[in-house]
Every structure is written in structure tokens, then in C-alpha cells.
Amino acid sequence: MEVLQDNVPFGASEVVVALVVVVIGWYLSNIVVRLTGRTVARRIERPSVTRTVLRGVRISVLVVAFAVAGGVLGVSGTEVLLSVTVISAVIAVVLAPLVSSFITGIFVLADRPYEIGDMIEITDEGHTGFVEDITIRYTKIFTLENTFIVIPNSEIYTRDVINYSAEDERTRITVEFEVTYESDLEDARRHAERAARSVDMVIGGGPDIRIGSARYAAAPVCTIDSYADNGIMLTLAFWVQHPYKQRIARSQVQSAVRSRFADLDIEFAYPHRHHVFDDTSGVARVAVGDGDDDSPAPGYEHRNAHDADPDEEAMQVDSDAESGDS
């Protein structure tokens, strides 16, 4: 104990006072954030920037509290400066990715690619969800599968991000399907549009939706995409009010189109194979035997049409017919 007292430059009372100062600084930081939160929120419309500013206020109060606690413990300003220098060197060498996330977080807050509450999609990963929080270091996403994803800003800033809630939540969805060439094309297009309008989540009509300098019809529109091998490819485009219901809306529209086409003379196209035989195709005859040996079944022959005699073939057909009747 005597050795510890000789080597420790401060006593237990200074430690207690320093801890009290830190605790008071912690509670004081919460009080300052509550008092300034509404004012900052009114002046700054963006929730992400508001949260970042309030975090900065909290950190500033805590830094002051730790500085006071260091003064109580007898830590000089030179030692603090030296500590900051050493820590900065460690961060620069070891924690470079973290520093990169900090810098990128500033660009994310400045460029405003998305905001808290926006629905976004990370295309290369297939994640879709709502932005829960944006900090200097990371972005937290609450996915539609009820999971959280935390992505460093240095990574998400370099990815392709689709923002469904940037200005207007209304989202355009397209559904493709083929109808046979024998179907009534105009009826197919007209009833596909009616089927989409019958879904509650689909915008049935109204003023054109303007996106930039382009204008799109609010009502569903069915257009001819191409003339495919098996049928006519049609594209049904429609708008939904909320982007997070895209899958449900797509499924309901497809079900409505199928139900409506079932009552009409309209068929969905599927692959067909039409085999054509001409005078060069040859003749193949197969008779069913007992299958006990590997010898060809009686009556089996394969001849080329060039070598076949039409009269002989007719006699063979008649003979086969009589034997079948017997």
C-alpha cells in the first residue's frame, strides 16, 4: 500500500470527484440534447442531420466533462495533447476503414441520396427496406423481411441504391405476358387494363403523373412489346400508391388478368411444336409384339419415301386394316 501511495499522484478522493464529474456530464448531455432538440429539429428539416447535430452536442458536453475530470486527476494539457496525437496516429494507421466511413458519412448527409424513413433498395445485394438511422459511420436499414442491416457508409456510398421515396412514393410496375396469335389482341389489351384497375392498390386513373419532364398516364396501360415465337408479348404498366406493396400488387394484378382471360376467348401462349412430314420424310411402321426377344417386331419396316411404291403402300395399309379387324 505504501508503494502504491508513493507512485499514484492522486488519491481516492480525486478519483471519486472525477467519476462524479463524468456522471454529471453524462446527465447534463442528456438534458442539453432535450432542451436543444426541438429547436434544432425546427431549424433543420432533415431527420438525419438533426440526429447528427444532437449527437455532436452530446459528445461536446462529454468531452468537456472528461476534460474537467482530467484536470481533477492532475492530467495536464500537454499529456492530453500527446494522447490525442497518439490516438490520431493509431486511427490513421489501424482504423483507416472507420475514418473512411466517417468521411463518407459526411458526403451521405450532404448529398442526400436517401433520408430516414425512405424505402430504398440495394440492387447488387437484393435488400429492400426502410432507412432506420443514418450516422456518420453507418446506415441502418429495416428490411421488409423484418431484419436489420447495418452497412458502413464507405460501402453503401459506392453501391447502386434505388430510392422509392425520394419525392413521390407512387411506383410504376410492369407485368409481361404472352397471348396466342389466335386471340383477339385488342380485347386482350383492353381487359388486361380493366383487370389492373379492379385491384384496390392500383391507381385506376386521374391526372397524368409527372416525373421530371416526362408525363405518364396514371391509369393502367397495356402495350404490344414484341411478336415472339409462341405468341404476342404484351406489357401491362400500372402505378401503385405505396412502394412497399409492389409484390402484393403484382400478384393480385396477375391473378385478376388470368381470371378475366379465363372467361374470354383469350389464351396465354406457351411453347408449341408442329411437326411437318412431306414426301421426303420416309415411312416408319411399328407393330407391337410379345417383347420376349430382341428381334424386330413382325410387320416393322422402315423405308424411304423415294423407294416406296404408292400402290404397294396402299395394299399394305389395307392388309393391316383387315388384320386389325380380324
Short mmCIF file of C-alpha atoms in Angstrom, two decimals:
data_model
loop_
_atom_site.label_atom_id
_atom_site.label_comp_id
_atom_site.label_asym_id
_atom_site.label_seq_id
_atom_site.Cartn_x
_atom_site.Cartn_y
_atom_site.Cartn_z
CA MET A 1 0.00 0.00 0.00
CA GLU A 2 2.85 2.38 0.81
CA VAL A 3 4.41 1.69 -2.58
CA LEU A 4 1.08 2.44 -4.36
CA GLN A 5 0.58 5.66 -2.41
CA ASP A 6 4.09 6.82 -3.31
CA ASN A 7 3.61 6.10 -7.04
CA VAL A 8 -0.01 7.25 -7.53
CA PRO A 9 -0.05 11.09 -7.98
CA PHE A 10 -3.64 11.44 -6.78
CA GLY A 11 -5.74 9.97 -4.00
CA ALA A 12 -9.05 8.19 -3.80
CA SER A 13 -10.95 11.44 -3.26
CA GLU A 14 -9.79 12.82 -6.60
CA VAL A 15 -10.94 9.64 -8.32
CA VAL A 16 -14.38 9.90 -6.71
CA VAL A 17 -14.67 13.56 -7.72
CA ALA A 18 -13.62 12.74 -11.28
CA LEU A 19 -16.24 9.99 -11.52
CA VAL A 20 -18.89 12.35 -10.18
CA VAL A 21 -17.91 14.93 -12.79
CA VAL A 22 -18.23 12.32 -15.58
CA VAL A 23 -21.64 11.16 -14.32
CA ILE A 24 -22.86 14.76 -14.05
CA GLY A 25 -21.57 15.41 -17.57
CA TRP A 26 -23.48 12.36 -18.86
CA TYR A 27 -26.78 13.52 -17.37
CA LEU A 28 -26.06 17.08 -18.40
CA SER A 29 -25.53 15.96 -22.01
CA ASN A 30 -28.97 14.32 -21.99
CA ILE A 31 -30.56 17.48 -20.61
CA VAL A 32 -28.84 19.67 -23.22
CA VAL A 33 -29.98 17.36 -26.02
CA ARG A 34 -33.59 17.51 -24.78
CA LEU A 35 -33.52 21.30 -24.48
CA THR A 36 -31.97 21.88 -27.89
CA GLY A 37 -33.67 19.00 -29.73
CA ARG A 38 -36.87 20.83 -30.71
CA THR A 39 -35.03 23.98 -31.74
CA VAL A 40 -32.63 22.05 -33.92
CA ALA A 41 -35.48 19.98 -35.41
CA ARG A 42 -37.39 23.15 -36.36
CA ARG A 43 -34.37 24.73 -37.99
CA ILE A 44 -33.19 21.57 -39.76
CA GLU A 45 -35.85 19.70 -41.71
CA ARG A 46 -33.81 16.56 -42.33
CA PRO A 47 -34.01 13.99 -39.51
CA SER A 48 -30.60 12.50 -40.31
CA VAL A 49 -28.82 15.87 -39.96
CA THR A 50 -30.82 16.66 -36.82
CA ARG A 51 -29.70 13.43 -35.17
CA THR A 52 -26.10 14.05 -36.21
CA VAL A 53 -26.13 17.56 -34.73
CA LEU A 54 -27.62 16.33 -31.46
CA ARG A 55 -25.00 13.56 -31.27
CA GLY A 56 -22.35 16.24 -31.75
CA VAL A 57 -23.85 18.29 -28.91
CA ARG A 58 -23.83 15.25 -26.64
CA ILE A 59 -20.22 14.43 -27.49
CA SER A 60 -19.15 18.04 -26.90
CA VAL A 61 -20.63 18.06 -23.39
CA LEU A 62 -19.00 14.72 -22.62
CA VAL A 63 -15.62 15.98 -23.87
CA VAL A 64 -15.87 18.97 -21.55
CA ALA A 65 -16.81 16.68 -18.67
CA PHE A 66 -13.86 14.39 -19.34
CA ALA A 67 -11.55 17.41 -19.60
CA VAL A 68 -12.72 18.63 -16.19
CA ALA A 69 -12.29 15.14 -14.76
CA GLY A 70 -8.78 15.04 -16.19
CA GLY A 71 -8.00 18.35 -14.50
CA VAL A 72 -9.21 16.98 -11.19
CA LEU A 73 -6.92 13.98 -11.65
CA GLY A 74 -3.99 16.28 -12.45
CA VAL A 75 -3.69 15.41 -16.13
CA SER A 76 -2.01 18.35 -17.86
CA GLY A 77 -2.93 19.77 -21.25
CA THR A 78 0.39 18.57 -22.68
CA GLU A 79 -0.42 15.00 -21.74
CA VAL A 80 -3.90 15.31 -23.25
CA LEU A 81 -2.45 16.74 -26.46
CA LEU A 82 0.10 13.93 -26.58
CA SER A 83 -2.64 11.37 -26.02
CA VAL A 84 -4.71 12.89 -28.82
CA THR A 85 -1.70 12.80 -31.13
CA VAL A 86 -1.01 9.16 -30.36
CA ILE A 87 -4.67 8.20 -30.78
CA SER A 88 -4.82 10.08 -34.09
CA ALA A 89 -1.80 8.17 -35.34
CA VAL A 90 -3.39 4.86 -34.33
CA ILE A 91 -6.61 5.80 -36.09
CA ALA A 92 -4.75 6.83 -39.22
CA VAL A 93 -2.82 3.57 -39.41
CA VAL A 94 -5.09 0.91 -37.91
CA LEU A 95 -8.61 2.30 -38.20
CA ALA A 96 -8.46 3.66 -41.74
CA PRO A 97 -11.77 1.99 -42.79
CA LEU A 98 -13.52 3.62 -39.84
CA VAL A 99 -12.14 7.02 -40.82
CA SER A 100 -13.28 6.36 -44.38
CA SER A 101 -16.80 5.68 -43.10
CA PHE A 102 -16.74 8.94 -41.19
CA ILE A 103 -15.72 10.91 -44.26
CA THR A 104 -18.23 9.13 -46.48
CA GLY A 105 -20.94 9.73 -43.89
CA ILE A 106 -20.41 13.44 -44.33
CA PHE A 107 -20.92 13.05 -48.08
CA VAL A 108 -24.06 10.96 -47.49
CA LEU A 109 -25.51 13.66 -45.28
CA ALA A 110 -24.55 16.36 -47.75
CA ASP A 111 -25.62 14.66 -50.99
CA ARG A 112 -28.93 13.39 -49.56
CA PRO A 113 -29.28 10.16 -51.61
CA TYR A 114 -31.81 8.94 -49.04
CA GLU A 115 -33.36 10.06 -45.78
CA ILE A 116 -34.63 8.43 -42.61
CA GLY A 117 -37.96 6.80 -43.40
CA ASP A 118 -37.26 6.37 -47.14
CA MET A 119 -37.71 2.99 -48.77
CA ILE A 120 -34.55 2.04 -50.64
CA GLU A 121 -33.23 -0.99 -52.49
CA ILE A 122 -29.59 -2.06 -52.74
CA THR A 123 -29.60 -3.62 -56.18
CA ASP A 124 -26.43 -5.70 -56.03
CA GLU A 125 -27.44 -7.33 -52.72
CA GLY A 126 -31.20 -7.52 -53.28
CA HIS A 127 -32.02 -5.86 -49.94
CA THR A 128 -35.13 -3.68 -49.78
CA GLY A 129 -36.31 -1.82 -46.71
CA PHE A 130 -36.72 1.44 -44.84
CA VAL A 131 -33.87 3.62 -43.64
CA GLU A 132 -33.99 3.43 -39.86
CA ASP A 133 -30.98 5.61 -39.00
CA ILE A 134 -28.10 7.45 -40.65
CA THR A 135 -24.96 8.18 -38.66
CA ILE A 136 -21.53 9.40 -39.58
CA ARG A 137 -20.27 5.81 -39.65
CA TYR A 138 -23.11 3.64 -40.95
CA THR A 139 -26.64 3.40 -42.33
CA LYS A 140 -29.18 1.12 -40.63
CA ILE A 141 -31.89 -0.42 -42.82
CA PHE A 142 -35.02 -2.17 -41.58
CA THR A 143 -35.81 -4.68 -44.33
CA LEU A 144 -39.20 -5.93 -45.48
CA GLU A 145 -38.22 -9.35 -44.08
CA ASN A 146 -38.23 -7.85 -40.54
CA THR A 147 -34.44 -7.80 -40.19
CA PHE A 148 -31.86 -5.07 -39.61
CA ILE A 149 -28.93 -4.44 -41.90
CA VAL A 150 -26.09 -2.13 -40.84
CA ILE A 151 -23.94 -1.05 -43.79
CA PRO A 152 -20.87 1.19 -43.41
CA ASN A 153 -21.22 4.43 -45.32
CA SER A 154 -17.98 3.75 -47.16
CA GLU A 155 -19.65 0.69 -48.75
CA ILE A 156 -23.18 1.90 -49.36
CA TYR A 157 -21.89 5.10 -50.98
CA THR A 158 -20.28 3.05 -53.77
CA ARG A 159 -23.33 0.85 -54.44
CA ASP A 160 -26.34 1.36 -56.67
CA VAL A 161 -29.20 2.43 -54.41
CA ILE A 162 -32.78 2.86 -55.62
CA ASN A 163 -34.80 5.33 -53.55
CA TYR A 164 -38.54 4.70 -53.87
CA SER A 165 -39.47 7.59 -51.56
CA ALA A 166 -37.25 10.40 -52.80
CA GLU A 167 -40.04 12.73 -53.91
CA ASP A 168 -43.12 10.67 -54.73
CA GLU A 169 -43.93 7.23 -53.31
CA ARG A 170 -46.06 6.25 -56.29
CA THR A 171 -44.24 3.46 -58.10
CA ARG A 172 -44.69 2.12 -61.62
CA ILE A 173 -44.80 -1.65 -62.07
CA THR A 174 -44.77 -3.64 -65.31
CA VAL A 175 -46.07 -7.15 -65.92
CA GLU A 176 -45.29 -9.08 -69.11
CA PHE A 177 -47.26 -11.98 -70.59
CA GLU A 178 -47.90 -13.59 -73.97
CA VAL A 179 -51.19 -14.30 -75.72
CA THR A 180 -51.64 -16.58 -78.70
CA TYR A 181 -51.82 -15.23 -82.23
CA GLU A 182 -55.36 -16.60 -82.48
CA SER A 183 -56.56 -14.46 -79.55
CA ASP A 184 -58.27 -11.12 -80.03
CA LEU A 185 -55.41 -8.70 -79.46
CA GLU A 186 -57.49 -5.60 -78.74
CA ASP A 187 -59.71 -7.47 -76.30
CA ALA A 188 -56.63 -8.81 -74.54
CA ARG A 189 -55.18 -5.33 -74.08
CA ARG A 190 -58.49 -3.78 -73.02
CA HIS A 191 -59.37 -6.47 -70.48
CA ALA A 192 -55.82 -6.52 -69.07
CA GLU A 193 -56.18 -2.81 -68.29
CA ARG A 194 -59.58 -3.41 -66.71
CA ALA A 195 -58.18 -6.24 -64.63
CA ALA A 196 -55.44 -3.97 -63.27
CA ARG A 197 -57.94 -1.22 -62.44
CA SER A 198 -60.02 -3.71 -60.45
CA VAL A 199 -57.18 -4.11 -57.90
CA ASP A 200 -57.58 -1.76 -54.94
CA MET A 201 -53.88 -0.90 -54.60
CA VAL A 202 -53.59 0.15 -58.25
CA ILE A 203 -54.19 3.77 -59.22
CA GLY A 204 -57.13 3.49 -61.61
CA GLY A 205 -56.94 6.92 -63.20
CA GLY A 206 -56.68 10.65 -62.65
CA PRO A 207 -54.24 13.32 -63.83
CA ASP A 208 -51.05 12.24 -65.53
CA ILE A 209 -48.14 11.52 -63.23
CA ARG A 210 -45.24 13.85 -63.92
CA ILE A 211 -41.67 12.78 -63.31
CA GLY A 212 -39.25 15.48 -64.32
CA SER A 213 -40.15 16.50 -67.85
CA ALA A 214 -41.91 13.19 -68.61
CA ARG A 215 -45.59 12.50 -68.13
CA TYR A 216 -47.12 9.08 -67.64
CA ALA A 217 -50.76 8.07 -67.71
CA ALA A 218 -51.99 7.31 -64.22
CA ALA A 219 -54.37 4.62 -65.45
CA PRO A 220 -53.04 1.16 -66.40
CA VAL A 221 -51.78 0.87 -69.97
CA CYS A 222 -51.25 -2.36 -71.92
CA THR A 223 -48.95 -2.13 -74.93
CA ILE A 224 -47.55 -4.55 -77.51
CA ASP A 225 -43.95 -5.35 -76.69
CA SER A 226 -42.98 -7.78 -79.45
CA TYR A 227 -44.14 -10.60 -81.70
CA ALA A 228 -42.48 -13.62 -80.11
CA ASP A 229 -42.09 -17.18 -81.33
CA ASN A 230 -45.01 -18.56 -79.36
CA GLY A 231 -47.31 -15.54 -79.18
CA ILE A 232 -47.65 -11.78 -78.86
CA MET A 233 -45.77 -10.29 -75.91
CA LEU A 234 -47.82 -7.68 -74.02
CA THR A 235 -46.60 -5.32 -71.28
CA LEU A 236 -49.06 -4.08 -68.68
CA ALA A 237 -47.85 -0.97 -66.82
CA PHE A 238 -49.66 0.37 -63.76
CA TRP A 239 -48.99 2.57 -60.73
CA VAL A 240 -49.31 1.73 -57.04
CA GLN A 241 -49.61 4.26 -54.25
CA HIS A 242 -47.03 2.74 -51.89
CA PRO A 243 -43.76 1.09 -52.94
CA TYR A 244 -43.68 -1.50 -50.16
CA LYS A 245 -46.72 -3.28 -51.65
CA GLN A 246 -45.17 -3.99 -55.04
CA ARG A 247 -45.12 -7.78 -54.71
CA ILE A 248 -48.69 -7.97 -53.47
CA ALA A 249 -49.92 -5.62 -56.19
CA ARG A 250 -48.08 -7.55 -58.90
CA SER A 251 -49.54 -10.85 -57.70
CA GLN A 252 -53.09 -9.50 -57.48
CA VAL A 253 -52.90 -7.96 -60.94
CA GLN A 254 -51.64 -11.18 -62.48
CA SER A 255 -54.43 -13.12 -60.77
CA ALA A 256 -57.01 -10.63 -61.99
CA VAL A 257 -55.73 -10.86 -65.58
CA ARG A 258 -55.81 -14.65 -65.51
CA SER A 259 -59.35 -14.73 -64.09
CA ARG A 260 -60.63 -12.27 -66.69
CA PHE A 261 -58.95 -14.06 -69.61
CA ALA A 262 -60.46 -17.38 -68.49
CA ASP A 263 -63.95 -16.06 -69.26
CA LEU A 264 -62.97 -14.74 -72.68
CA ASP A 265 -61.65 -16.13 -75.94
CA ILE A 266 -58.11 -15.19 -74.96
CA GLU A 267 -55.39 -17.75 -74.31
CA PHE A 268 -51.94 -17.39 -72.82
CA ALA A 269 -49.24 -18.55 -75.19
CA TYR A 270 -46.91 -21.43 -74.39
CA PRO A 271 -44.35 -23.30 -76.49
CA HIS A 272 -45.79 -25.42 -79.32
CA ARG A 273 -44.08 -27.93 -81.61
CA HIS A 274 -45.59 -28.51 -85.03
CA HIS A 275 -44.08 -31.49 -86.89
CA VAL A 276 -44.44 -31.47 -90.70
CA PHE A 277 -43.97 -34.61 -92.81
CA ASP A 278 -43.63 -34.48 -96.56
CA ASP A 279 -42.72 -36.93 -99.34
CA THR A 280 -39.08 -37.00 -98.19
CA SER A 281 -39.81 -37.87 -94.58
CA GLY A 282 -39.86 -41.66 -95.06
CA VAL A 283 -42.26 -44.25 -93.71
CA ALA A 284 -41.99 -45.93 -90.32
CA ARG A 285 -44.21 -48.82 -89.28
CA VAL A 286 -44.20 -50.27 -85.79
CA ALA A 287 -46.07 -53.38 -84.64
CA VAL A 288 -46.43 -54.43 -81.03
CA GLY A 289 -45.06 -57.90 -80.28
CA ASP A 290 -44.75 -60.02 -77.20
CA GLY A 291 -41.39 -58.47 -76.31
CA ASP A 292 -39.77 -61.78 -75.33
CA ASP A 293 -36.81 -61.46 -77.65
CA ASP A 294 -34.72 -58.67 -79.11
CA SER A 295 -35.72 -59.41 -82.71
CA PRO A 296 -37.66 -56.75 -84.56
CA ALA A 297 -41.40 -56.99 -84.15
CA PRO A 298 -43.32 -58.51 -87.02
CA GLY A 299 -44.52 -56.01 -89.51
CA TYR A 300 -41.79 -53.46 -88.67
CA GLU A 301 -40.12 -51.82 -91.62
CA HIS A 302 -38.53 -48.51 -92.41
CA ARG A 303 -38.31 -47.36 -95.98
CA ASN A 304 -37.54 -44.13 -97.67
CA ALA A 305 -40.36 -42.40 -99.49
CA HIS A 306 -38.29 -42.20 -102.68
CA ASP A 307 -38.15 -46.02 -102.85
CA ALA A 308 -41.75 -46.67 -101.83
CA ASP A 309 -44.39 -47.63 -104.35
CA PRO A 310 -47.68 -45.78 -103.65
CA ASP A 311 -49.78 -48.78 -104.80
CA GLU A 312 -47.79 -51.15 -102.66
CA GLU A 313 -48.19 -48.86 -99.67
CA ALA A 314 -51.95 -48.69 -100.17
CA MET A 315 -52.17 -52.50 -100.35
CA GLN A 316 -50.09 -52.75 -97.16
CA VAL A 317 -52.39 -50.31 -95.34
CA ASP A 318 -55.49 -52.28 -96.42
CA SER A 319 -53.85 -55.53 -95.31
CA ASP A 320 -53.00 -54.03 -91.93
CA ALA A 321 -56.56 -52.75 -91.54
CA GLU A 322 -58.07 -56.21 -92.33
CA SER A 323 -55.73 -57.94 -89.92
CA GLY A 324 -56.65 -55.40 -87.27
CA ASP A 325 -60.36 -56.03 -87.77
CA SER A 326 -59.84 -59.73 -87.53
#
